[in-house]
Short mmCIF file of C-alpha atoms and ligand atoms in Angstrom, two decimals:
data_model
loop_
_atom_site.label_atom_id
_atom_site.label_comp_id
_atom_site.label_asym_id
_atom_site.label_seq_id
_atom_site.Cartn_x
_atom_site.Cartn_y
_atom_site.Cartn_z
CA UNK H 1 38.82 -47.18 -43.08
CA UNK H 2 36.01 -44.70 -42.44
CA UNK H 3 33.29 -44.89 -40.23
CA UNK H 4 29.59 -43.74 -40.50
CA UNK H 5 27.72 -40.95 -38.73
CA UNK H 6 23.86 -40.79 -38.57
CA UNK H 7 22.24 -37.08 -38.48
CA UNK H 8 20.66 -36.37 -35.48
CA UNK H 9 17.60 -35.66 -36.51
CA UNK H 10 16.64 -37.69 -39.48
CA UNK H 11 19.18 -40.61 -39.30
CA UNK H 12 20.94 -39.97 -42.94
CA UNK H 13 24.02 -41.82 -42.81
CA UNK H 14 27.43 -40.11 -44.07
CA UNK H 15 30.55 -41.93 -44.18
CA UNK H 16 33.67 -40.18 -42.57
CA UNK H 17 37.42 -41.09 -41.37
CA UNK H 18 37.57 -39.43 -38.39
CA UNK H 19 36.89 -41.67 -36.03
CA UNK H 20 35.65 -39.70 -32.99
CA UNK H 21 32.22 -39.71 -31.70
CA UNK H 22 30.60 -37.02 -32.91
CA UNK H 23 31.02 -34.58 -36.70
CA UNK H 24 29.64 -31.28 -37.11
CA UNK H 25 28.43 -30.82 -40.79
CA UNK H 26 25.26 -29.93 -42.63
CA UNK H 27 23.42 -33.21 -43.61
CA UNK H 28 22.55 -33.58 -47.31
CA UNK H 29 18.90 -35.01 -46.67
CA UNK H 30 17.19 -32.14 -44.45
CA UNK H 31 19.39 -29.81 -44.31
CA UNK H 32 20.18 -30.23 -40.52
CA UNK H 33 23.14 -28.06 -39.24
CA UNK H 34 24.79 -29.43 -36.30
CA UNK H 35 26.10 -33.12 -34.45
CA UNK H 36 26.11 -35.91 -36.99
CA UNK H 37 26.87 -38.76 -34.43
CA UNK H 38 28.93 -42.31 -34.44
CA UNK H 39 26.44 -45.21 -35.91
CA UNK H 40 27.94 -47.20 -33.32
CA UNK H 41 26.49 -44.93 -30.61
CA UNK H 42 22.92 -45.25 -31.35
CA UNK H 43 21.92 -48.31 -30.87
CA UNK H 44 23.25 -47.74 -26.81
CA UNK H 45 20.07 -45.40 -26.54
CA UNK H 46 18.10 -48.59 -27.04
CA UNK H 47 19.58 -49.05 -23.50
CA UNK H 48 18.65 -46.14 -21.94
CA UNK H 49 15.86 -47.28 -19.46
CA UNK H 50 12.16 -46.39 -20.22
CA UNK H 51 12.03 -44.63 -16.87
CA UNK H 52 15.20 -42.32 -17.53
CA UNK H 53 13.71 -41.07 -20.86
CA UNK H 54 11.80 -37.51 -21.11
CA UNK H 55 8.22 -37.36 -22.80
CA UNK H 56 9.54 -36.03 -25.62
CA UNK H 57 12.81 -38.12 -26.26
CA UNK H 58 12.14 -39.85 -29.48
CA UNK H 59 11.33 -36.57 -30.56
CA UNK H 60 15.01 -35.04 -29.67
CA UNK H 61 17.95 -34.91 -31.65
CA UNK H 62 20.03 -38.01 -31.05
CA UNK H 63 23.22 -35.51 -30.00
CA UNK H 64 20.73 -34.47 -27.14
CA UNK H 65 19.81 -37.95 -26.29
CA UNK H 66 23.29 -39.31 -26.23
CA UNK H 67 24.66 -36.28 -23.97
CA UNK H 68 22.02 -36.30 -21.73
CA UNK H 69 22.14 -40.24 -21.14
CA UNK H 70 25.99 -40.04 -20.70
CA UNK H 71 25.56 -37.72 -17.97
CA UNK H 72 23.50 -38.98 -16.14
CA UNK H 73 25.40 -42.37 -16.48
CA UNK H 74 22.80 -44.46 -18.33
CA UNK H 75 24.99 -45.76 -21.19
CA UNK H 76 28.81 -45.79 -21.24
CA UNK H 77 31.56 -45.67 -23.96
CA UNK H 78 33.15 -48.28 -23.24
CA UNK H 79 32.04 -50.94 -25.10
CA UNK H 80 32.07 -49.06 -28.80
CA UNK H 81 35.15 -48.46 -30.42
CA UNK H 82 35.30 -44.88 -30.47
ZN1 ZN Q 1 19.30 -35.05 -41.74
#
């Protein structure tokens, strides 16, 4: 079974095994270095409410977003399956 991870920054999907929440590789479409995240994570920043999010958050990396929102409590883990 394998599971698919989205780079941050431009959203190429890559599919994995791993099954944790987060890969670090370099994405074959822009060349991006860093977090590829869980698919199933980003559509809980579509929760995130309007007034929590910074002027520049569609701009930021989708590691950034999901880190920041889980700290400050907007989202939660519990209902995804990693
Ligand atoms: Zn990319």
């Amino acid at each position: 079974m394998s599971d698919t991870y989205v780079c941050s920054v431009c959203r190429e999907p890559t599919e994995r095994s791993y099954g944790v929440r987060y890969i670090v590789l370099t994405c074959p479409a822009c060349g991006w270095h860093g977090r590829h995240v869980h698919a199933s994570l980003v559509p809980l920043l579509e929760q995130v409410p309007e007034s929590e999010r910074s002027d520049d958050w569609e701009d930021r990396p989708l590691d950034e977003r999901l880190l920041e929102a889980l700290q400050r409590g907007d989202i939660t883990l519990r209902d995804t399956n990693v």
